[in-house]
Structure formats: C-alpha cells, structure tokens
Coordinates of C-alpha atoms in Angstrom, one line a residue:
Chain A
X1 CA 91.7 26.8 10.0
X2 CA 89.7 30.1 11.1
X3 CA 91.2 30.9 14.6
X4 CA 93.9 33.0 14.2
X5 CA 94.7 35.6 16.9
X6 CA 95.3 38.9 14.7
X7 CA 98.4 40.4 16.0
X8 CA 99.4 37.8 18.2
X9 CA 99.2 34.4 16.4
X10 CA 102.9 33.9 14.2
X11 CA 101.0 32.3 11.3
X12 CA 98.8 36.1 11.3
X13 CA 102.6 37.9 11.1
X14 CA 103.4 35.7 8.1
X15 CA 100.0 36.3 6.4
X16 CA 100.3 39.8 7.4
X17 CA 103.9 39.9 5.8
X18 CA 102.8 38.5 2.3
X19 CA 99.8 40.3 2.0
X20 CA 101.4 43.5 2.5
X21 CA 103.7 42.7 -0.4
X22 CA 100.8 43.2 -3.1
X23 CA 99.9 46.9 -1.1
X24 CA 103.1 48.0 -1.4
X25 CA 103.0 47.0 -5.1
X26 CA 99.8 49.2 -5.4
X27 CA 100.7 51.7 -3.6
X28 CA 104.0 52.6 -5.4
X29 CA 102.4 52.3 -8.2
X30 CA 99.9 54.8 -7.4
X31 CA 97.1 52.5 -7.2
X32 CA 94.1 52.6 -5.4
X33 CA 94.7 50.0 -2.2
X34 CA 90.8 49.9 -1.0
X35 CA 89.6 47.1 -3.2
X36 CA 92.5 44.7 -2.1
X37 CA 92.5 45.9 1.6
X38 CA 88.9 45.2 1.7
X39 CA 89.6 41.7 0.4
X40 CA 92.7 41.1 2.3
X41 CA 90.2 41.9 5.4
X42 CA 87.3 39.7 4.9
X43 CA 90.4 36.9 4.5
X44 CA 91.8 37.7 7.8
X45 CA 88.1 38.0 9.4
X46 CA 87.5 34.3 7.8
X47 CA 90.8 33.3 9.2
X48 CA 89.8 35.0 12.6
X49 CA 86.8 33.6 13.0
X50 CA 85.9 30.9 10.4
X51 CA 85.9 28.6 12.4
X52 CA 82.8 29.9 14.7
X53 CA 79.9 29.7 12.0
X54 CA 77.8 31.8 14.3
X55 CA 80.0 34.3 15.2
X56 CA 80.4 34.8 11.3
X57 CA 76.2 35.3 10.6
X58 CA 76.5 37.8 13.8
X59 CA 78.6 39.4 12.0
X60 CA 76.9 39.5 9.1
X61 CA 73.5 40.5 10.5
X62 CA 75.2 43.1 12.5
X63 CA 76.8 44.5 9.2
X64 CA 73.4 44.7 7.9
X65 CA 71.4 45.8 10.1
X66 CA 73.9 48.7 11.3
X67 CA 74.2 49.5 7.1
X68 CA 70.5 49.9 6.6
X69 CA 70.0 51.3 10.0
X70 CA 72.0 54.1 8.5
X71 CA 70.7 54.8 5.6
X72 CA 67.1 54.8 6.7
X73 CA 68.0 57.3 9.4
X74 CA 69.6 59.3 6.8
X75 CA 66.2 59.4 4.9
X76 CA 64.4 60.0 8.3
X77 CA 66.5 63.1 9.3
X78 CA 66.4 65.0 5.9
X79 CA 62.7 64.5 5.7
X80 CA 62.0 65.0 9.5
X81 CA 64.8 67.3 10.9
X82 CA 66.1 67.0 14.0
X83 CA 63.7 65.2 15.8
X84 CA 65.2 64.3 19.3
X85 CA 63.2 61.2 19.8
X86 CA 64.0 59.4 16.4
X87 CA 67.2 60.1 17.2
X88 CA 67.1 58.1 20.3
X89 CA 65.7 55.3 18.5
X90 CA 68.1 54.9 16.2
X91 CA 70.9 55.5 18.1
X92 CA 69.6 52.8 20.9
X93 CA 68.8 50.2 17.6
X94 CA 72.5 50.8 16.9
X95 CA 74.7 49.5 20.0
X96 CA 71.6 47.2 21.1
X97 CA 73.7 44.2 19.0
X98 CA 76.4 44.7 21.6
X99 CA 74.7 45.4 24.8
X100 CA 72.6 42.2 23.6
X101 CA 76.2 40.7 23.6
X102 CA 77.3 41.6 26.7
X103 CA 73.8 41.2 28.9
X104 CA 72.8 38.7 27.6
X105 CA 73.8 35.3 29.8
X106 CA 75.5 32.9 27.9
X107 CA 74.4 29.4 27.3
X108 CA 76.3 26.4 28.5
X109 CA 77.8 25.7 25.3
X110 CA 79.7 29.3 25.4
X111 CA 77.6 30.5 22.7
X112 CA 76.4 34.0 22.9
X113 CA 74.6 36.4 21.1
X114 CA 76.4 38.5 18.6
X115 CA 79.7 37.0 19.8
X116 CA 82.1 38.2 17.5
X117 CA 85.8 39.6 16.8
X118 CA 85.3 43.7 16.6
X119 CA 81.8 44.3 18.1
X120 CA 82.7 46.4 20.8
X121 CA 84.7 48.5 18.6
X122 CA 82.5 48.3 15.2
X123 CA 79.6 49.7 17.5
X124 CA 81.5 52.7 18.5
X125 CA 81.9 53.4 14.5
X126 CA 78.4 52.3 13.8
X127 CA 76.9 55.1 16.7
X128 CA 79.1 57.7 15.5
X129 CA 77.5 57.8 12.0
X130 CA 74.3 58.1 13.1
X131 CA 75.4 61.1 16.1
X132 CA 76.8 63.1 13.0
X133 CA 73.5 61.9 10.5
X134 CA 71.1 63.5 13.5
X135 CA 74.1 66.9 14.0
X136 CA 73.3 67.2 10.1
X137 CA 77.5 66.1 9.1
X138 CA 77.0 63.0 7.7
X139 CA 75.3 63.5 4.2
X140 CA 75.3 60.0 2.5
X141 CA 76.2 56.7 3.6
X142 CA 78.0 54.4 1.1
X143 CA 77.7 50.7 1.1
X144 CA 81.3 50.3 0.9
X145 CA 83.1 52.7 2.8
X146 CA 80.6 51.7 5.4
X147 CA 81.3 48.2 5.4
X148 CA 85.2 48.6 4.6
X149 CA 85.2 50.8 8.0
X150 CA 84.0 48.4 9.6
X151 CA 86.0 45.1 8.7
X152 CA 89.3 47.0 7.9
X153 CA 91.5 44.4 9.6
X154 CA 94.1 46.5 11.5
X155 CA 91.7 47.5 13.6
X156 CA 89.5 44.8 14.2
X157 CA 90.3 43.6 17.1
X158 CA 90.9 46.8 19.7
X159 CA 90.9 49.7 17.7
X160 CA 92.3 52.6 17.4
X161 CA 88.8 53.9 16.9
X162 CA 89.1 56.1 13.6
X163 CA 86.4 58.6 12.7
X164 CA 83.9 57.4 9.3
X165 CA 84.3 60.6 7.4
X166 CA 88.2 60.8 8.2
X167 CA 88.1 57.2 7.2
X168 CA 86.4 57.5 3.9
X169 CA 88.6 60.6 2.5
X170 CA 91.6 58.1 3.1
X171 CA 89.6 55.1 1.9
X172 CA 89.6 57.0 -1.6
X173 CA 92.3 59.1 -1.7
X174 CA 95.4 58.0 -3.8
X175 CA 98.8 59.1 -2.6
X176 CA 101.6 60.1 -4.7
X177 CA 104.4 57.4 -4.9
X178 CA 106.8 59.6 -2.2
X179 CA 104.2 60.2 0.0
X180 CA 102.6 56.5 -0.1
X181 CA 106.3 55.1 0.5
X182 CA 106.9 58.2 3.7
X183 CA 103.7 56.5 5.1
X184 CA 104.6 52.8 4.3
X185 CA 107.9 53.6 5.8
X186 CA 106.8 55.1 9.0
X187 CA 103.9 52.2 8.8
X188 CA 106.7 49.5 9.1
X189 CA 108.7 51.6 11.8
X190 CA 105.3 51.3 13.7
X191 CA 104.7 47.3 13.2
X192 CA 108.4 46.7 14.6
X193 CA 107.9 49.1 17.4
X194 CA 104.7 47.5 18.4
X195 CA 106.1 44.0 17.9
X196 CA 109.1 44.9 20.7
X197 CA 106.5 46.8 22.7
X198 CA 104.6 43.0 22.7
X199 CA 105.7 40.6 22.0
X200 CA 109.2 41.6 24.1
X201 CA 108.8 44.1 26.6
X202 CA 104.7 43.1 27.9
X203 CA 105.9 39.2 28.0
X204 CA 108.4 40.1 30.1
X205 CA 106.0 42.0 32.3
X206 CA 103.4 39.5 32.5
X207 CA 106.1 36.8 33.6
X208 CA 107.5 39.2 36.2
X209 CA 103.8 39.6 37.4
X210 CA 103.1 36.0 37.3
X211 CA 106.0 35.5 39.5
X212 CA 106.3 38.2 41.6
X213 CA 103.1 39.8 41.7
X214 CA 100.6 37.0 42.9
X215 CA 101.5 38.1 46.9
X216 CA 98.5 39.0 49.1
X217 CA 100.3 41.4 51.6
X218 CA 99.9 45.0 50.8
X219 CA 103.4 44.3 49.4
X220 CA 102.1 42.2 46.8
X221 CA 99.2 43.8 45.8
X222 CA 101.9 47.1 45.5
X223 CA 103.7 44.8 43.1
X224 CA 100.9 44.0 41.0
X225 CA 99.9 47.6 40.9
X226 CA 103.3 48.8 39.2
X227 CA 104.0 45.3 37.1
X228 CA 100.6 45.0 36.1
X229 CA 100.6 48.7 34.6
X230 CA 103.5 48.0 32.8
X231 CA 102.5 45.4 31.4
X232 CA 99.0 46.8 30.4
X233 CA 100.9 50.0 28.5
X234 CA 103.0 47.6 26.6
X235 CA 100.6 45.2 25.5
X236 CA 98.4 47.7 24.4
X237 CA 100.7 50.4 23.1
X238 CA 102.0 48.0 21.2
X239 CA 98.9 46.2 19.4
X240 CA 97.9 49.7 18.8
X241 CA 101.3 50.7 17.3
X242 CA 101.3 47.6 15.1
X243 CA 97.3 48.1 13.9
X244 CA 98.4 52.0 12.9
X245 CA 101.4 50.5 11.0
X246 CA 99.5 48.0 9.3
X247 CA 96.7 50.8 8.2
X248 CA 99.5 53.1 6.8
X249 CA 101.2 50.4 4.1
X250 CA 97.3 50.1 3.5
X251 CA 96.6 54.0 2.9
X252 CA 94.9 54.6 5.9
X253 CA 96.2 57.2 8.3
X254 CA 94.6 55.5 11.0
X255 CA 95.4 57.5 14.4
X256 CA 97.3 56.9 17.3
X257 CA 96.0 55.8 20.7
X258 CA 99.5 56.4 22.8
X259 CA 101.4 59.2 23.8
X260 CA 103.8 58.6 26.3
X261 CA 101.1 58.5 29.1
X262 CA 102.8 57.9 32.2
X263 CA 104.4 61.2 31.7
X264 CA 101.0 62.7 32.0
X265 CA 100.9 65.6 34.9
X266 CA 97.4 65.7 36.1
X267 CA 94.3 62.9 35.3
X268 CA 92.9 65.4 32.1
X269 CA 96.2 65.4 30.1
X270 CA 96.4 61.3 31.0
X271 CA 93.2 60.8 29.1
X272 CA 94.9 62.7 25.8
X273 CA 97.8 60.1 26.5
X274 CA 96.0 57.1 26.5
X275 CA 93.8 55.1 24.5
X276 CA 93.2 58.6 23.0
X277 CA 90.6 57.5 20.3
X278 CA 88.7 56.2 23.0
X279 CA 88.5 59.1 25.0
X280 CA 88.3 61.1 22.5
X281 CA 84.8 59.6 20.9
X282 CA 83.3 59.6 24.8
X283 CA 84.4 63.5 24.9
X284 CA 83.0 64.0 21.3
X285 CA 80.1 61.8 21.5
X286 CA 79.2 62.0 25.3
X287 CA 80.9 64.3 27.3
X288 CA 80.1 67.1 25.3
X289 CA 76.3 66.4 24.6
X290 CA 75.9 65.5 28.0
X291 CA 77.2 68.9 29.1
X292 CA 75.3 70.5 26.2
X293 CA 72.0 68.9 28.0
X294 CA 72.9 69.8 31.5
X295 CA 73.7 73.2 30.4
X296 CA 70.3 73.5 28.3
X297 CA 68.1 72.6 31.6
X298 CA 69.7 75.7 33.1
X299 CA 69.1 73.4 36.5
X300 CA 72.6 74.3 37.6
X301 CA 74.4 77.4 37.4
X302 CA 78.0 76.1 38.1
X303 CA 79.8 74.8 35.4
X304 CA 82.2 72.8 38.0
X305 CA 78.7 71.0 38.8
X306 CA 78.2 70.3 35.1
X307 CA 81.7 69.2 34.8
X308 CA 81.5 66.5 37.5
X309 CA 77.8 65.1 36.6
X310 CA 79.4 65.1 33.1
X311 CA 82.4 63.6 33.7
X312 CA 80.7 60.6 36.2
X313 CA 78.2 59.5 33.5
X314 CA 80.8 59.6 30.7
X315 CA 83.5 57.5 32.8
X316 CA 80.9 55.4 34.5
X317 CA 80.0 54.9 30.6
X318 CA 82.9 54.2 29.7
X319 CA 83.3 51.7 32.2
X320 CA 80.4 49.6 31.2
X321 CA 81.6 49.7 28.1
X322 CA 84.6 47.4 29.0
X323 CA 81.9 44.9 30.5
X324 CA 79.8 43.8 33.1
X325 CA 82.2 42.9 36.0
X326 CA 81.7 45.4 38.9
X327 CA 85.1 46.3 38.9
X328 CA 85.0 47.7 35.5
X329 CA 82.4 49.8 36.2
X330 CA 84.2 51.0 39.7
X331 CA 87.3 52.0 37.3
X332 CA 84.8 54.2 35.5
X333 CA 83.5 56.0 38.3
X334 CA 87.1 56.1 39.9
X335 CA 88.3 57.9 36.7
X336 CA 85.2 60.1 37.1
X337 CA 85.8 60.9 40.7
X338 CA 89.5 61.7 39.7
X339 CA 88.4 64.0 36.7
X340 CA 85.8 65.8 38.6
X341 CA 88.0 66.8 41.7
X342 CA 90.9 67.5 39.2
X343 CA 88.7 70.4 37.6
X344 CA 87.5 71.7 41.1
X345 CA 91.1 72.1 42.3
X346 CA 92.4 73.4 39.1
X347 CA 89.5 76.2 39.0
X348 CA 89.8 76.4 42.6
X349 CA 93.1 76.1 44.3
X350 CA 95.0 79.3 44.7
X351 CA 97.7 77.0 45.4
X352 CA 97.1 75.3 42.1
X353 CA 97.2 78.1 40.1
X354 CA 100.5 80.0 42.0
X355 CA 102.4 76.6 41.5
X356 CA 101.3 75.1 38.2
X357 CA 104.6 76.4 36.3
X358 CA 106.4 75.5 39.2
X359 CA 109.2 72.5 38.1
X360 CA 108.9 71.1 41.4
X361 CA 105.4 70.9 41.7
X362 CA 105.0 69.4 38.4
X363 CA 107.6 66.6 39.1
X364 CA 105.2 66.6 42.3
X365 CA 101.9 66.3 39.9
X366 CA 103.0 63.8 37.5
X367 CA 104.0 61.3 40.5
X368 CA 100.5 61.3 42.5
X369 CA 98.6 60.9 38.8
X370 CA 101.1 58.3 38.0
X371 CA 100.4 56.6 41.0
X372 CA 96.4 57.6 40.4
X373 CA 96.6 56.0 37.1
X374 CA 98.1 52.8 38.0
X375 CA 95.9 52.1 40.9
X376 CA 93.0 52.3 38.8
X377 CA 94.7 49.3 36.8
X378 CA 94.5 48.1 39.8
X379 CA 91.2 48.3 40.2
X380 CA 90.7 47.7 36.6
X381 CA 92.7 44.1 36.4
X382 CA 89.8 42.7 38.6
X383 CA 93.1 41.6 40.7
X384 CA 91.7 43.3 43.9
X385 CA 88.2 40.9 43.7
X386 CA 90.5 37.6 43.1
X387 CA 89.9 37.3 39.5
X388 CA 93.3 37.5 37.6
Chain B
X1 CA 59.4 84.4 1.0
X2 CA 59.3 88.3 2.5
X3 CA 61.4 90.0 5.0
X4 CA 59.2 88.8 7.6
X5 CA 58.9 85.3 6.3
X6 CA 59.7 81.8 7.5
X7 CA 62.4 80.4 5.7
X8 CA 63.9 77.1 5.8
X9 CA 67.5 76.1 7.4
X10 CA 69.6 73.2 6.0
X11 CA 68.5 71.2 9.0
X12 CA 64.6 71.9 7.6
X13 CA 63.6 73.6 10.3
X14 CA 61.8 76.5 10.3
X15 CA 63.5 79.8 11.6
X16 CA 61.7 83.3 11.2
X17 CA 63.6 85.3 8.9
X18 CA 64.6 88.8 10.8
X19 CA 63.3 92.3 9.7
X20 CA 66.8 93.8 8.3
X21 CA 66.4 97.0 11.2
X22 CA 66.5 95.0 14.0
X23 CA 68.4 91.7 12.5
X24 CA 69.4 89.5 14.7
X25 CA 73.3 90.6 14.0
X26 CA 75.5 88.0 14.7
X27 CA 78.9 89.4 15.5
X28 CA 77.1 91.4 18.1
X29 CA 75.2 88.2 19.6
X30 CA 78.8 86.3 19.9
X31 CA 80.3 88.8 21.3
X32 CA 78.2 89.5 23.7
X33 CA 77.7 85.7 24.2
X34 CA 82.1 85.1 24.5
X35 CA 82.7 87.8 26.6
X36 CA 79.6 86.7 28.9
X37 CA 81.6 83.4 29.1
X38 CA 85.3 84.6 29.0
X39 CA 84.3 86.8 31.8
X40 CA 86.5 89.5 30.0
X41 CA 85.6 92.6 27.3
X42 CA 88.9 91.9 26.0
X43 CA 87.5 89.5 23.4
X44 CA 85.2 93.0 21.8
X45 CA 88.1 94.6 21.7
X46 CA 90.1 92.5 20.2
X47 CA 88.7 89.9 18.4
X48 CA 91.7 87.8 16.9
X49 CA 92.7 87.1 20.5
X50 CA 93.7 83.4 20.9
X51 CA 90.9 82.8 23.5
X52 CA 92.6 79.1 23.7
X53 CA 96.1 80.4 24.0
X54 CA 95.1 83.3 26.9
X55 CA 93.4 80.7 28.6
X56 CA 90.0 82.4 28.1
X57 CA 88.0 79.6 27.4
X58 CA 87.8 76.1 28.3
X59 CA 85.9 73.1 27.1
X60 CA 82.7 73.2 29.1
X61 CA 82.9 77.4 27.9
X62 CA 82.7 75.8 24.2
X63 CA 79.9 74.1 24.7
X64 CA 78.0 76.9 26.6
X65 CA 79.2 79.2 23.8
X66 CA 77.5 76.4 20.7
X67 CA 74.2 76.3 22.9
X68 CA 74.0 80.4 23.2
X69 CA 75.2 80.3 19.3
X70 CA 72.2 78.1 18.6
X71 CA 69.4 80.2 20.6
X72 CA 70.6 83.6 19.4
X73 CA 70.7 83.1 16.1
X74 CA 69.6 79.5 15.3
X75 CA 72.6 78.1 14.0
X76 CA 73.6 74.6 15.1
X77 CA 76.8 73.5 15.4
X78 CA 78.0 70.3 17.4
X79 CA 80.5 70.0 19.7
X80 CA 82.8 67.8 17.3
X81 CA 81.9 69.5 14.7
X82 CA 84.5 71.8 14.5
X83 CA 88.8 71.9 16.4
X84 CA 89.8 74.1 19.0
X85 CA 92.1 75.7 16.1
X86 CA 89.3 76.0 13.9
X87 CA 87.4 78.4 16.8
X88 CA 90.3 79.6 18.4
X89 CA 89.7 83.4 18.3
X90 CA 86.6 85.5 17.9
X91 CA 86.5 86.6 14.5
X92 CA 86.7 82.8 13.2
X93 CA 84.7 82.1 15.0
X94 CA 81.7 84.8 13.6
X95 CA 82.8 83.7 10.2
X96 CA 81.9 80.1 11.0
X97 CA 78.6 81.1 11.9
X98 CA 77.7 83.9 9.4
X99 CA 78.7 80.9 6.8
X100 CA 76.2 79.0 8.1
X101 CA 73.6 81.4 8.5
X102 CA 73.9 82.1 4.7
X103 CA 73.6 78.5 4.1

C-alpha cells in the first residue's frame, strides 16, 4: 500500500480507470468535478506516497507554508506596493523547500528533506503566484484552488506546468454536457496516445539502448545519442499526453508540453516544441525580467548582448533546476550557448536572412538543430560522465 | 486632489498627476517609444500595422517597449501579462495602456 508509480504502475491505470467513471458521470451531468477531483487526488497522493510518512508531513508543511506564504505576501503588497526587496524575500521563502531538497545531503537512511512526489513542479506553481502577487495580477488567493493546484494528480509527477489563474477559471467553470463530453473525448484520445507513446514505443527504445547503445567507441556513444533521444521524447511525450488526458475527463484544460519537436528548424522554435510549459514559465518568469533588468541598468546598449546574458542565466537556471549533477547544469549552459549564437546569426547573417525561406536551407536547418538537440541529451543523460 | 496633485495608482504608488497643457499624452509617448524600437516611422503612420506579422518587433523589443511604457507614463505592465496577439499592433496597444492609466 502507498507506492504506486502514477502513470506507470498497472494497478494506477486501473484506479485511474474507475475513478474516471464517477467524473464522467459528473461531468455529463453538468456537475461541478472539483470537489471529487480534489478527493480523487489526495487518494492517489496517499497511494503515491503513503507509505513514506515523512515525505507525506513534507508535503504537508510545504502546502502550508507555500499557502500562507501567499497570502501574507498578498497583504504585504497591497499595503506596501511594489517594494523590490520584499519581493525577493518572499519569492526566495518560496522555492527554499526545494532547493533545501536538492542541496541538502542526504542521510544514510535515504531520507531527505522535503522529499516528496511533485516538489519540483509544485514550486514552479507556488513562485508564479507570488511573481504575479508582486506584478499586481494576482488579487486573492483561495485556500482551495490554491491547494487543488497544487495536488491535482495528473500533474503531479512531471507536469505540464499549468498557470494558477488559468487553472482556477477551469477549476470552477462548469461545461455544458457537449462540450464536457468534446473534452473527455479528446481527454481519452490523449491517455491512449500517451499509453503507446510509453508504455510501447519508449520500452522499445530503452531496450534498443540497453543493447545497442552501451558501446564506448565514438560509434557507440553516436548510438546512444540518437536511441537515447528517442527514447527521452517518447517517455515524456507520452506521460505528458496521458497527464493532459487525464485533466480533460476532469475539467481541466491542462496544456500541452509537445509539439512535434524534432521537426523544430533552429534551437528558438525547439524550445516552443518541447516541454513547452517549462520553457515557457522560464521565458515568462525569468527570461523576460532578467532582460527587463539588464535593459533597466542601461549598462549595455546591444540588445544581442542582453539576449545572450539573458538567455545563459535562464538556461543555466533551468539547468539547476533538473539537479545538482554537473552535467545538468552543462546542458543548461549548452542550450544557452546554442540560443545565444542562434540570435546573433539570425540578426546577423546576411546569409541567414537571404536563405531563411529557402526549402533547402531549411531541410539544411532542421538537420544541424536536430542533431544540436540530441547531443544535448547526450550531455543531458549523464551518459558521457559514466552514469547511465 | 488638484490638477497638480499626487494621486494614487492601483499599485499604491504615488505618480504626479500631469497639468492637462502639457499631459504626458500617451499615444504620443508609444509612438515615439515603438518606432524608436521598430526602427521604422511606419508604425505613426499606420498604427494597426501587425508589428508581429511585419517582423517589426521581437521579444527582447517587447520588453524594451513595457520598460519605456513604465517611465513615460508610469504604467506597469509585466512581460506575461499580456499575448503577443493581445499587443500586436500600435493602436491596441495605446488602448491597453490608456485603460490602465484611467484605472
């Protein structure tokens, strides 16, 4: 009991199944479905993680502490206005639960601080509301939007990373029987999808790597590269694919993270194709401000400059994010590298801007930023420092 | 509170209220501000140009616009605050502000 793997596990699909039965039943019937998704969440976070007592209080103080976090800053800004140093404070009191989690050593026993299911992703929603509190968007703060946004099950695990306000409006709007039964519709479409994308096509990658991929000629390591990047789209595609479809027969249109990515032609239109509600909230809730900041100094005149400082700190950001491990943070200054020299040559290149339209140079693009892309999964699968 | 006044914004901070003569007008301000940015008159004279569409503007131009939006006439608005369709062309864009100027 209390260590199911969401989305992976067969006993989750099954519980997944039946308790969609009851929101279907709502939703036809032009009921609201929040009160019973919220339920039907805290059951799959007890069966996610029951059995790790601490990992449940974590989650619990981090709930808690992110929810009145909130709402005091919310007091502070309306009485206090934007005051830039407040801000800080409470925006630095809001991921310190997960960069506690993720500096913090951890003891012999395995046990470590604020381990648990989600805090990676329930920080990004946590930071966002106070961002918008301080740019005067967010307004109020309700307890359970708040904590529903947080706990929603689809999404638990990885993401997608939906927005609170977006959220919210779905959270409380009732659809009309067609409409709820369009969207429950496409939400199955999405579950299946995702379940091929898995639990067929990125098995069958992962055994291919396992036996093909393991050489350590430059042959091998070329092997990996493509396998592994298969492998990495399918797996993920297809969790997110399933956690959208499982937020539509629930009501919420949560949005996608996949768009055919390796048909990307240059390194800016890959990060719309991929993982897009991550890269999106960095160039919301980073990228922009940290370009807004640069720009405010007036230290540097060329936007191109602003662009690649901008683009560095947000992937290198980024990076860190996914954890410790050097080569995570050598993927986020890869991409960084790769975005930054991608806007020079763009603004640049005389030979850029005669060919852009050009079919053959396209075909010509999308081939060196496929082959960009994967070698930064390279990079990324920690393969090239002997750890997987 | 008199012409020459302070008056409070929404975000409680305190902005002088202009004299009416020499008002800080705000469809002069943006323009002036876009086509500084845009590098091209062509948004004056036309202001329900797509500025996303001609490939006027680009995303670090947005933010340079929101930053001279703020000092010229001390409205605020953040970079997610609004979509590219939302601010795609001169004129909404002076509505947006003006609204929230009034505000």
């Amino acid at each position: 009991m209390g260590s199911m793997a969401l989305f992976s596990d067969l006993s989750f699909f099954i519980c997944l199944g039946l308790a969609c039965i009851p929101a279907i039943i709502l939703g036809v019937m032009e009921k609201p479905l929040r009160y019973y998704g919220f339920a039907v969440s805290l059951i799959f976070v007890f069966l996610s993680m029951g059995h790790n007592v601490p990992a449940l209080i974590f989650l619990g103080i981090f709930l808690a502490w992110e929810y009145i976090e909130a709402r005091v800053y919310l007091i502070v800004r309306q009485k206090i206005g934007r005051n830039g140093r407040l801000y800080w404070l409470f925006l630095i009191l809001s991921i310190l639960p997960l960069c506690l989690n993720k500096y913090l050593p951890k003891t012999s026993e395995g046990f470590s601080v604020f381990g648990f299911l989600g805090i990676s992703y329930m920080t990004f929603k946590s930071a966002q509301v106070i961002i918008q509190i301080y740019d005067g968007q967010i307004k109020k703060v309700g307890l359970f939007p708040y904590l529903y946004m947080d706990v929603f099950f689809p999404v638990i695990t990885s993401g997608p990373i939906d927005r609170s306000e977006r959220f919210k409006e779905d959270c409380y709007k009732v659809l009309p029987k067609p409409e709820y039964l369009n969207l429950a519709g496409n939400g199955v479409e999405k579950i299946l999808q995702g379940m091929v994308y898995k639990i067929v096509f990125a098995a069958i990658f992962w055994d291919l790597l396992q036996k093909y991929g393991m050489g350590e000629s430059v042959g091998g390591y070329i092997i990996y590269m493509y396998l592994y990047g298969l492998y990495l789209f399918f797996d993920f595609a297809g969790y997110s694919l399933m956690a959208v479809g499982a937020s539509y027969i629930f009501g919420i249109v949560t949005p996608d993270n996949f768009n055919k990515p390796y048909l990307a032609l240059d390194i800016k239109d890959f990060w719309d194709r991929w993982h897009i509600t991550l890269s999106h909230w960095f160039r919301d809730f980073v990228f922009s401000r940290v370009t807004m900041d640069l720009m405010r100094t007036r230290k540097f005149k060329s936007h191109l400059v602003i662009a690649s400082i901008a683009f560095f700190i947000n992937m290198g950001v980024m990076g860190l994010w996914h954890g410790t491990a050097v080569y995570y943070i050598l993927y986020g200054l890869y991409h960084g590298a790769l975005l930054s020299l991608t806007e020079v040559w763009q603004k640049k290149s005389a030979f850029y801007k005669n060919h852009k339209n050009n079919k053959a140079f396209q075909v010509l693009e999308w081939a060196v930023t496929l082959h960009l892309v994967l070698f930064g999964f390279l990079i990324f699968s920690g393969h090239l420092f002997g750890v997987a | 509170m008199g012409l020459f006044g302070k008056k409070k914004t929404e975000n409680n901070e305190k902005v002088s209220a202009a004299p009416a003569a020499g008002a800080v007008d705000i469809r002069t301000a943006i323009l002036e501000s876009l086509a500084n940015i845009c590098e091209d008159e062509v948004v004056k004279e036309d202001p329900d140009i797509n500025i996303v569409e001609e490939g006027l503007i680009d995303s670090l131009g947005y933010i340079e616009l929101l930053m001279q939006i703020e000092e010229k006439t001390g409205v605020v608005i953040a970079p997610a605050e609004y979509t590219r369709e939302e601010m795609d062309t001169p004129n909404k864009i002076i509505a947006i502000v003006e609204a929230k100027a009034k505000a």
